[in-house]
Amino acid sequence: MGRHALPGTPPVPLTLRKSAQARRISLRISQLDGRVTLTYPKGVPEAEALDFAHQKEDWIRGHLQDRPDHETVEFGQSISIEGKARRIVQISGRRVLLKGDEIGVPAGAEARRLARFLKELARDRLTGACDDYAAMLGRPYSSITLRDTRSRWGSCSSAGALMFSWRLILAPPEVLHYVAAHEVAHLIEMNHSPAFWAQVERIFGPYKEARRWLRDNGAELHRYRFEPAA
Ligand SMILES: [Zn+2]
């Protein structure tokens, strides 16, 4: 599987799939997350498949625009948690339960319950990751705050206070870890110099893919609406 994108504003990420069964080049847009999959027969060069996608760019962008501008969080819908689609199902009892490809939520204010659960899960995962990375750097942080920010995924103050968007819990785990490593690395380098990126690489490893994932897919994480519209 290759990673490509149609350039433009915004860029449209393409998932390429070479298939032995496919007879022709085809495009599919997922209703769930807007992912655009370009499938092409084994004998067709990748460049030809990409050409096809470029020719269909207006059609692709048109379909993406027709998608509703947000996903409501309700029973029967799916939501991405730690990068996997989970169906939201109603359960009895009092607690939200994450099991396999389902997330069970007791009825009544379910969107709010789910948001609370996700924030707790995000706090747990981010605290674990930041503790590990801070230990690797030998630099403690002072606090972790979670917000629902649109403008940034994380920040680090000069006093060592870390802030993260709790929606990172919706992204694949390596993406959440990358943002944690990025902010923790700011404890040493308060800039984005090569020295800073070297610290990120030292504690996280190669980071470009996670960074690209956020750039290409980050907007998807903001589509879920947990509060009733004002
Ligand atoms: Zn930064």
PDB file of C-alpha atoms and ligand atoms in Angstrom:
ATOM      1  CA  MET A   1       0.000   0.000   0.000  1.00  0.00           C
ATOM      2  CA  GLY A   2       1.360   3.372  -0.952  1.00  0.00           C
ATOM      3  CA  ARG A   3       0.782   6.810   0.446  1.00  0.00           C
ATOM      4  CA  HIS A   4      -0.025   9.524  -2.013  1.00  0.00           C
ATOM      5  CA  ALA A   5      -2.093  12.640  -2.094  1.00  0.00           C
ATOM      6  CA  LEU A   6      -3.720  14.873  -4.641  1.00  0.00           C
ATOM      7  CA  PRO A   7      -2.071  18.254  -4.080  1.00  0.00           C
ATOM      8  CA  GLY A   8      -4.248  21.309  -3.431  1.00  0.00           C
ATOM      9  CA  THR A   9      -6.162  22.834  -0.541  1.00  0.00           C
ATOM     10  CA  PRO A  10      -6.728  20.685   1.280  1.00  0.00           C
ATOM     11  CA  PRO A  11      -4.578  17.849  -0.081  1.00  0.00           C
ATOM     12  CA  VAL A  12      -6.598  14.666  -0.590  1.00  0.00           C
ATOM     13  CA  PRO A  13      -4.799  11.586   0.768  1.00  0.00           C
ATOM     14  CA  LEU A  14      -5.046   8.526  -1.478  1.00  0.00           C
ATOM     15  CA  THR A  15      -4.748   4.933  -0.333  1.00  0.00           C
ATOM     16  CA  LEU A  16      -3.337   2.865  -3.202  1.00  0.00           C
ATOM     17  CA  ARG A  17      -4.271  -0.787  -3.514  1.00  0.00           C
ATOM     18  CA  LYS A  18      -2.749  -3.054  -6.126  1.00  0.00           C
ATOM     19  CA  SER A  19      -5.086  -5.976  -6.699  1.00  0.00           C
ATOM     20  CA  ALA A  20      -4.784  -9.260  -8.573  1.00  0.00           C
ATOM     21  CA  GLN A  21      -8.579  -9.369  -8.922  1.00  0.00           C
ATOM     22  CA  ALA A  22      -9.158  -5.855 -10.203  1.00  0.00           C
ATOM     23  CA  ARG A  23      -9.864  -5.585 -13.938  1.00  0.00           C
ATOM     24  CA  ARG A  24      -9.706  -1.825 -14.138  1.00  0.00           C
ATOM     25  CA  ILE A  25      -8.682   1.217 -12.141  1.00  0.00           C
ATOM     26  CA  SER A  26     -11.349   2.344  -9.685  1.00  0.00           C
ATOM     27  CA  LEU A  27     -11.891   4.899  -6.959  1.00  0.00           C
ATOM     28  CA  ARG A  28     -13.903   4.494  -3.775  1.00  0.00           C
ATOM     29  CA  ILE A  29     -14.726   7.059  -1.115  1.00  0.00           C
ATOM     30  CA  SER A  30     -15.527   5.713   2.349  1.00  0.00           C
ATOM     31  CA  GLN A  31     -18.724   7.056   3.847  1.00  0.00           C
ATOM     32  CA  LEU A  32     -17.255   6.515   7.291  1.00  0.00           C
ATOM     33  CA  ASP A  33     -14.108   8.585   7.144  1.00  0.00           C
ATOM     34  CA  GLY A  34     -13.850   9.992   3.633  1.00  0.00           C
ATOM     35  CA  ARG A  35     -10.828   7.854   2.843  1.00  0.00           C
ATOM     36  CA  VAL A  36     -10.198   7.694  -0.896  1.00  0.00           C
ATOM     37  CA  THR A  37      -9.003   4.284  -2.102  1.00  0.00           C
ATOM     38  CA  LEU A  38      -7.510   3.899  -5.549  1.00  0.00           C
ATOM     39  CA  THR A  39      -7.524   0.266  -6.689  1.00  0.00           C
ATOM     40  CA  TYR A  40      -5.670  -0.850  -9.802  1.00  0.00           C
ATOM     41  CA  PRO A  41      -4.893  -4.160 -11.552  1.00  0.00           C
ATOM     42  CA  LYS A  42      -1.545  -5.779 -10.961  1.00  0.00           C
ATOM     43  CA  GLY A  43      -0.329  -5.172 -14.506  1.00  0.00           C
ATOM     44  CA  VAL A  44      -1.040  -1.435 -14.445  1.00  0.00           C
ATOM     45  CA  PRO A  45       1.809   0.905 -13.445  1.00  0.00           C
ATOM     46  CA  GLU A  46       1.225   2.981 -10.326  1.00  0.00           C
ATOM     47  CA  ALA A  47       1.795   6.169 -12.335  1.00  0.00           C
ATOM     48  CA  GLU A  48      -1.126   5.300 -14.619  1.00  0.00           C
ATOM     49  CA  ALA A  49      -3.409   4.729 -11.622  1.00  0.00           C
ATOM     50  CA  LEU A  50      -2.344   8.079 -10.150  1.00  0.00           C
ATOM     51  CA  ASP A  51      -3.035   9.733 -13.491  1.00  0.00           C
ATOM     52  CA  PHE A  52      -6.552   8.348 -13.342  1.00  0.00           C
ATOM     53  CA  ALA A  53      -7.057   9.831  -9.864  1.00  0.00           C
ATOM     54  CA  HIS A  54      -5.790  13.211 -11.078  1.00  0.00           C
ATOM     55  CA  GLN A  55      -8.276  13.173 -13.954  1.00  0.00           C
ATOM     56  CA  LYS A  56     -11.085  12.454 -11.472  1.00  0.00           C
ATOM     57  CA  GLU A  57     -10.017  15.116  -9.017  1.00  0.00           C
ATOM     58  CA  ASP A  58     -13.177  17.253  -9.453  1.00  0.00           C
ATOM     59  CA  TRP A  59     -15.375  14.219  -8.940  1.00  0.00           C
ATOM     60  CA  ILE A  60     -13.431  13.221  -5.797  1.00  0.00           C
ATOM     61  CA  ARG A  61     -13.519  16.703  -4.278  1.00  0.00           C
ATOM     62  CA  GLY A  62     -17.207  17.026  -5.116  1.00  0.00           C
ATOM     63  CA  HIS A  63     -18.012  13.813  -3.267  1.00  0.00           C
ATOM     64  CA  LEU A  64     -15.892  14.794  -0.283  1.00  0.00           C
ATOM     65  CA  GLN A  65     -17.714  18.117  -0.092  1.00  0.00           C
ATOM     66  CA  ASP A  66     -21.074  16.354  -0.120  1.00  0.00           C
ATOM     67  CA  ARG A  67     -20.195  14.580   3.094  1.00  0.00           C
ATOM     68  CA  PRO A  68     -21.875  16.121   6.135  1.00  0.00           C
ATOM     69  CA  ASP A  69     -19.527  18.507   7.918  1.00  0.00           C
ATOM     70  CA  HIS A  70     -19.685  16.473  11.093  1.00  0.00           C
ATOM     71  CA  GLU A  71     -20.456  13.025  12.462  1.00  0.00           C
ATOM     72  CA  THR A  72     -23.013  12.760  15.189  1.00  0.00           C
ATOM     73  CA  VAL A  73     -22.029  10.476  18.015  1.00  0.00           C
ATOM     74  CA  GLU A  74     -24.958   8.107  18.503  1.00  0.00           C
ATOM     75  CA  PHE A  75     -25.875   4.439  18.703  1.00  0.00           C
ATOM     76  CA  GLY A  76     -25.280   2.552  15.471  1.00  0.00           C
ATOM     77  CA  GLN A  77     -22.616   5.009  14.282  1.00  0.00           C
ATOM     78  CA  SER A  78     -18.920   4.248  14.219  1.00  0.00           C
ATOM     79  CA  ILE A  79     -16.137   6.211  15.781  1.00  0.00           C
ATOM     80  CA  SER A  80     -12.400   5.822  15.411  1.00  0.00           C
ATOM     81  CA  ILE A  81     -10.708   5.037  18.743  1.00  0.00           C
ATOM     82  CA  GLU A  82      -6.949   4.444  18.793  1.00  0.00           C
ATOM     83  CA  GLY A  83      -7.133   4.356  15.014  1.00  0.00           C
ATOM     84  CA  LYS A  84      -9.743   1.603  14.740  1.00  0.00           C
ATOM     85  CA  ALA A  85     -13.389   2.015  13.764  1.00  0.00           C
ATOM     86  CA  ARG A  86     -15.691   0.977  16.644  1.00  0.00           C
ATOM     87  CA  ARG A  87     -19.432   0.746  16.501  1.00  0.00           C
ATOM     88  CA  ILE A  88     -21.245   2.598  19.257  1.00  0.00           C
ATOM     89  CA  VAL A  89     -23.698   0.146  20.888  1.00  0.00           C
ATOM     90  CA  GLN A  90     -26.077   0.509  23.800  1.00  0.00           C
ATOM     91  CA  ILE A  91     -25.317  -1.552  26.895  1.00  0.00           C
ATOM     92  CA  SER A  92     -26.875  -1.887  30.317  1.00  0.00           C
ATOM     93  CA  GLY A  93     -24.910  -1.043  33.439  1.00  0.00           C
ATOM     94  CA  ARG A  94     -23.206   2.190  34.292  1.00  0.00           C
ATOM     95  CA  ARG A  95     -19.848   2.088  32.602  1.00  0.00           C
ATOM     96  CA  VAL A  96     -18.594   2.670  29.101  1.00  0.00           C
ATOM     97  CA  LEU A  97     -16.917  -0.485  27.838  1.00  0.00           C
ATOM     98  CA  LEU A  98     -14.423  -0.751  24.981  1.00  0.00           C
ATOM     99  CA  LYS A  99     -14.400  -4.276  23.572  1.00  0.00           C
ATOM    100  CA  GLY A 100     -13.003  -5.294  20.201  1.00  0.00           C
ATOM    101  CA  ASP A 101     -14.608  -3.311  17.437  1.00  0.00           C
ATOM    102  CA  GLU A 102     -17.431  -2.065  19.653  1.00  0.00           C
ATOM    103  CA  ILE A 103     -17.747   0.615  22.263  1.00  0.00           C
ATOM    104  CA  GLY A 104     -20.626  -0.033  24.643  1.00  0.00           C
ATOM    105  CA  VAL A 105     -22.264   3.022  26.192  1.00  0.00           C
ATOM    106  CA  PRO A 106     -25.178   3.100  28.676  1.00  0.00           C
ATOM    107  CA  ALA A 107     -28.173   5.014  27.326  1.00  0.00           C
ATOM    108  CA  GLY A 108     -28.767   8.603  28.413  1.00  0.00           C
ATOM    109  CA  ALA A 109     -26.421  11.469  27.541  1.00  0.00           C
ATOM    110  CA  GLU A 110     -24.399   8.879  25.638  1.00  0.00           C
ATOM    111  CA  ALA A 111     -22.356  11.364  23.634  1.00  0.00           C
ATOM    112  CA  ARG A 112     -21.255  13.099  26.822  1.00  0.00           C
ATOM    113  CA  ARG A 113     -20.499   9.803  28.543  1.00  0.00           C
ATOM    114  CA  LEU A 114     -18.437   8.700  25.571  1.00  0.00           C
ATOM    115  CA  ALA A 115     -16.532  11.989  25.497  1.00  0.00           C
ATOM    116  CA  ARG A 116     -15.753  11.635  29.201  1.00  0.00           C
ATOM    117  CA  PHE A 117     -14.529   8.075  28.652  1.00  0.00           C
ATOM    118  CA  LEU A 118     -12.343   9.123  25.724  1.00  0.00           C
ATOM    119  CA  LYS A 119     -10.805  11.969  27.713  1.00  0.00           C
ATOM    120  CA  GLU A 120      -9.899   9.558  30.498  1.00  0.00           C
ATOM    121  CA  LEU A 121      -8.420   7.104  28.028  1.00  0.00           C
ATOM    122  CA  ALA A 122      -6.474   9.935  26.374  1.00  0.00           C
ATOM    123  CA  ARG A 123      -5.176  11.066  29.759  1.00  0.00           C
ATOM    124  CA  ASP A 124      -4.059   7.544  30.594  1.00  0.00           C
ATOM    125  CA  ARG A 125      -2.265   6.992  27.281  1.00  0.00           C
ATOM    126  CA  LEU A 126      -0.711  10.464  27.109  1.00  0.00           C
ATOM    127  CA  THR A 127       0.502  10.354  30.708  1.00  0.00           C
ATOM    128  CA  GLY A 128       2.102   6.949  30.103  1.00  0.00           C
ATOM    129  CA  ALA A 129       3.798   8.147  26.927  1.00  0.00           C
ATOM    130  CA  CYS A 130       5.006  11.448  28.432  1.00  0.00           C
ATOM    131  CA  ASP A 131       6.360   9.685  31.543  1.00  0.00           C
ATOM    132  CA  ASP A 132       8.370   7.324  29.326  1.00  0.00           C
ATOM    133  CA  TYR A 133       9.728  10.043  27.048  1.00  0.00           C
ATOM    134  CA  ALA A 134      10.496  12.438  29.908  1.00  0.00           C
ATOM    135  CA  ALA A 135      12.425   9.643  31.640  1.00  0.00           C
ATOM    136  CA  MET A 136      14.400   9.006  28.443  1.00  0.00           C
ATOM    137  CA  LEU A 137      15.318  12.680  28.271  1.00  0.00           C
ATOM    138  CA  GLY A 138      15.924  12.979  32.006  1.00  0.00           C
ATOM    139  CA  ARG A 139      13.692  16.073  32.104  1.00  0.00           C
ATOM    140  CA  PRO A 140      10.489  16.115  34.152  1.00  0.00           C
ATOM    141  CA  TYR A 141       7.398  17.946  32.982  1.00  0.00           C
ATOM    142  CA  SER A 142       5.261  19.845  35.462  1.00  0.00           C
ATOM    143  CA  SER A 143       1.681  19.016  34.399  1.00  0.00           C
ATOM    144  CA  ILE A 144      -0.513  17.577  31.674  1.00  0.00           C
ATOM    145  CA  THR A 145      -3.715  19.348  30.640  1.00  0.00           C
ATOM    146  CA  LEU A 146      -6.200  18.034  28.097  1.00  0.00           C
ATOM    147  CA  ARG A 147      -8.294  20.357  25.962  1.00  0.00           C
ATOM    148  CA  ASP A 148     -10.381  20.226  22.836  1.00  0.00           C
ATOM    149  CA  THR A 149      -8.266  22.550  20.749  1.00  0.00           C
ATOM    150  CA  ARG A 150      -8.657  23.028  17.030  1.00  0.00           C
ATOM    151  CA  SER A 151      -5.510  24.972  16.381  1.00  0.00           C
ATOM    152  CA  ARG A 152      -2.882  22.616  17.802  1.00  0.00           C
ATOM    153  CA  TRP A 153      -2.448  19.013  18.931  1.00  0.00           C
ATOM    154  CA  GLY A 154      -0.176  19.855  21.810  1.00  0.00           C
ATOM    155  CA  SER A 155       1.992  22.477  23.414  1.00  0.00           C
ATOM    156  CA  CYS A 156       4.733  22.821  25.986  1.00  0.00           C
ATOM    157  CA  SER A 157       5.255  25.936  28.111  1.00  0.00           C
ATOM    158  CA  SER A 158       8.626  27.183  29.314  1.00  0.00           C
ATOM    159  CA  ALA A 159       7.555  26.054  32.800  1.00  0.00           C
ATOM    160  CA  GLY A 160       7.192  22.483  31.492  1.00  0.00           C
ATOM    161  CA  ALA A 161       3.381  22.408  31.383  1.00  0.00           C
ATOM    162  CA  LEU A 162       2.177  20.089  28.635  1.00  0.00           C
ATOM    163  CA  MET A 163      -1.161  20.500  26.876  1.00  0.00           C
ATOM    164  CA  PHE A 164      -2.773  18.047  24.465  1.00  0.00           C
ATOM    165  CA  SER A 165      -5.944  17.696  22.472  1.00  0.00           C
ATOM    166  CA  TRP A 166      -7.797  14.712  23.883  1.00  0.00           C
ATOM    167  CA  ARG A 167      -8.953  13.883  20.354  1.00  0.00           C
ATOM    168  CA  LEU A 168      -5.519  12.337  19.814  1.00  0.00           C
ATOM    169  CA  ILE A 169      -7.064   9.196  21.361  1.00  0.00           C
ATOM    170  CA  LEU A 170      -9.058   8.830  18.132  1.00  0.00           C
ATOM    171  CA  ALA A 171      -5.843   8.616  16.080  1.00  0.00           C
ATOM    172  CA  PRO A 172      -3.591   5.551  15.708  1.00  0.00           C
ATOM    173  CA  PRO A 173      -1.483   5.019  18.879  1.00  0.00           C
ATOM    174  CA  GLU A 174       1.795   5.881  17.135  1.00  0.00           C
ATOM    175  CA  VAL A 175       0.376   9.294  16.241  1.00  0.00           C
ATOM    176  CA  LEU A 176      -0.562  10.016  19.873  1.00  0.00           C
ATOM    177  CA  HIS A 177       2.916   8.848  20.890  1.00  0.00           C
ATOM    178  CA  TYR A 178       4.555  11.070  18.318  1.00  0.00           C
ATOM    179  CA  VAL A 179       2.748  14.175  19.629  1.00  0.00           C
ATOM    180  CA  ALA A 180       3.707  13.231  23.200  1.00  0.00           C
ATOM    181  CA  ALA A 181       7.364  12.823  22.170  1.00  0.00           C
ATOM    182  CA  HIS A 182       7.239  16.108  20.238  1.00  0.00           C
ATOM    183  CA  GLU A 183       5.984  18.120  23.217  1.00  0.00           C
ATOM    184  CA  VAL A 184       8.311  16.390  25.687  1.00  0.00           C
ATOM    185  CA  ALA A 185      11.268  17.138  23.394  1.00  0.00           C
ATOM    186  CA  HIS A 186      10.370  20.833  23.793  1.00  0.00           C
ATOM    187  CA  LEU A 187      11.400  20.478  27.446  1.00  0.00           C
ATOM    188  CA  ILE A 188      14.948  20.500  26.079  1.00  0.00           C
ATOM    189  CA  GLU A 189      14.627  22.505  22.869  1.00  0.00           C
ATOM    190  CA  MET A 190      12.001  25.273  22.823  1.00  0.00           C
ATOM    191  CA  ASN A 191      12.082  25.548  19.041  1.00  0.00           C
ATOM    192  CA  HIS A 192      11.850  23.461  15.893  1.00  0.00           C
ATOM    193  CA  SER A 193      15.568  23.445  15.109  1.00  0.00           C
ATOM    194  CA  PRO A 194      17.424  20.395  13.786  1.00  0.00           C
ATOM    195  CA  ALA A 195      18.581  19.833  17.390  1.00  0.00           C
ATOM    196  CA  PHE A 196      14.926  19.612  18.437  1.00  0.00           C
ATOM    197  CA  TRP A 197      14.040  17.079  15.726  1.00  0.00           C
ATOM    198  CA  ALA A 198      17.091  15.046  16.710  1.00  0.00           C
ATOM    199  CA  GLN A 199      15.650  14.775  20.239  1.00  0.00           C
ATOM    200  CA  VAL A 200      12.280  13.680  18.843  1.00  0.00           C
ATOM    201  CA  GLU A 201      13.997  11.047  16.741  1.00  0.00           C
ATOM    202  CA  ARG A 202      16.077   9.884  19.690  1.00  0.00           C
ATOM    203  CA  ILE A 203      13.074   9.185  21.930  1.00  0.00           C
ATOM    204  CA  PHE A 204      10.397   8.315  19.348  1.00  0.00           C
ATOM    205  CA  GLY A 205      12.311   7.044  16.306  1.00  0.00           C
ATOM    206  CA  PRO A 206      11.462   7.979  12.726  1.00  0.00           C
ATOM    207  CA  TYR A 207       8.568  10.414  13.065  1.00  0.00           C
ATOM    208  CA  LYS A 208       7.808  11.618   9.543  1.00  0.00           C
ATOM    209  CA  GLU A 209       5.016   9.163   8.898  1.00  0.00           C
ATOM    210  CA  ALA A 210       3.139  10.031  12.101  1.00  0.00           C
ATOM    211  CA  ARG A 211       3.580  13.715  11.341  1.00  0.00           C
ATOM    212  CA  ARG A 212       2.241  13.244   7.831  1.00  0.00           C
ATOM    213  CA  TRP A 213      -0.706  11.247   9.154  1.00  0.00           C
ATOM    214  CA  LEU A 214      -1.730  14.186  11.337  1.00  0.00           C
ATOM    215  CA  ARG A 215      -1.376  16.652   8.506  1.00  0.00           C
ATOM    216  CA  ASP A 216      -3.423  14.502   6.118  1.00  0.00           C
ATOM    217  CA  ASN A 217      -6.033  13.123   8.542  1.00  0.00           C
ATOM    218  CA  GLY A 218      -6.090  15.457  11.509  1.00  0.00           C
ATOM    219  CA  ALA A 219      -9.253  17.225  10.329  1.00  0.00           C
ATOM    220  CA  GLU A 220     -11.129  13.914  10.507  1.00  0.00           C
ATOM    221  CA  LEU A 221     -10.600  13.816  14.267  1.00  0.00           C
ATOM    222  CA  HIS A 222     -12.516  17.076  14.601  1.00  0.00           C
ATOM    223  CA  ARG A 223     -15.553  15.828  12.712  1.00  0.00           C
ATOM    224  CA  TYR A 224     -17.101  14.015  15.645  1.00  0.00           C
ATOM    225  CA  ARG A 225     -19.506  16.199  17.580  1.00  0.00           C
ATOM    226  CA  PHE A 226     -20.060  15.212  21.201  1.00  0.00           C
ATOM    227  CA  GLU A 227     -22.173  18.135  22.348  1.00  0.00           C
ATOM    228  CA  PRO A 228     -25.608  19.019  21.034  1.00  0.00           C
ATOM    229  CA  ALA A 229     -25.323  21.866  18.548  1.00  0.00           C
ATOM    230  CA  ALA A 230     -25.756  25.236  20.241  1.00  0.00           C
TER     231      ALA A 230
HETATM  232 ZN    ZN B   1       6.545  21.889  18.456  1.00  0.00          ZN
END
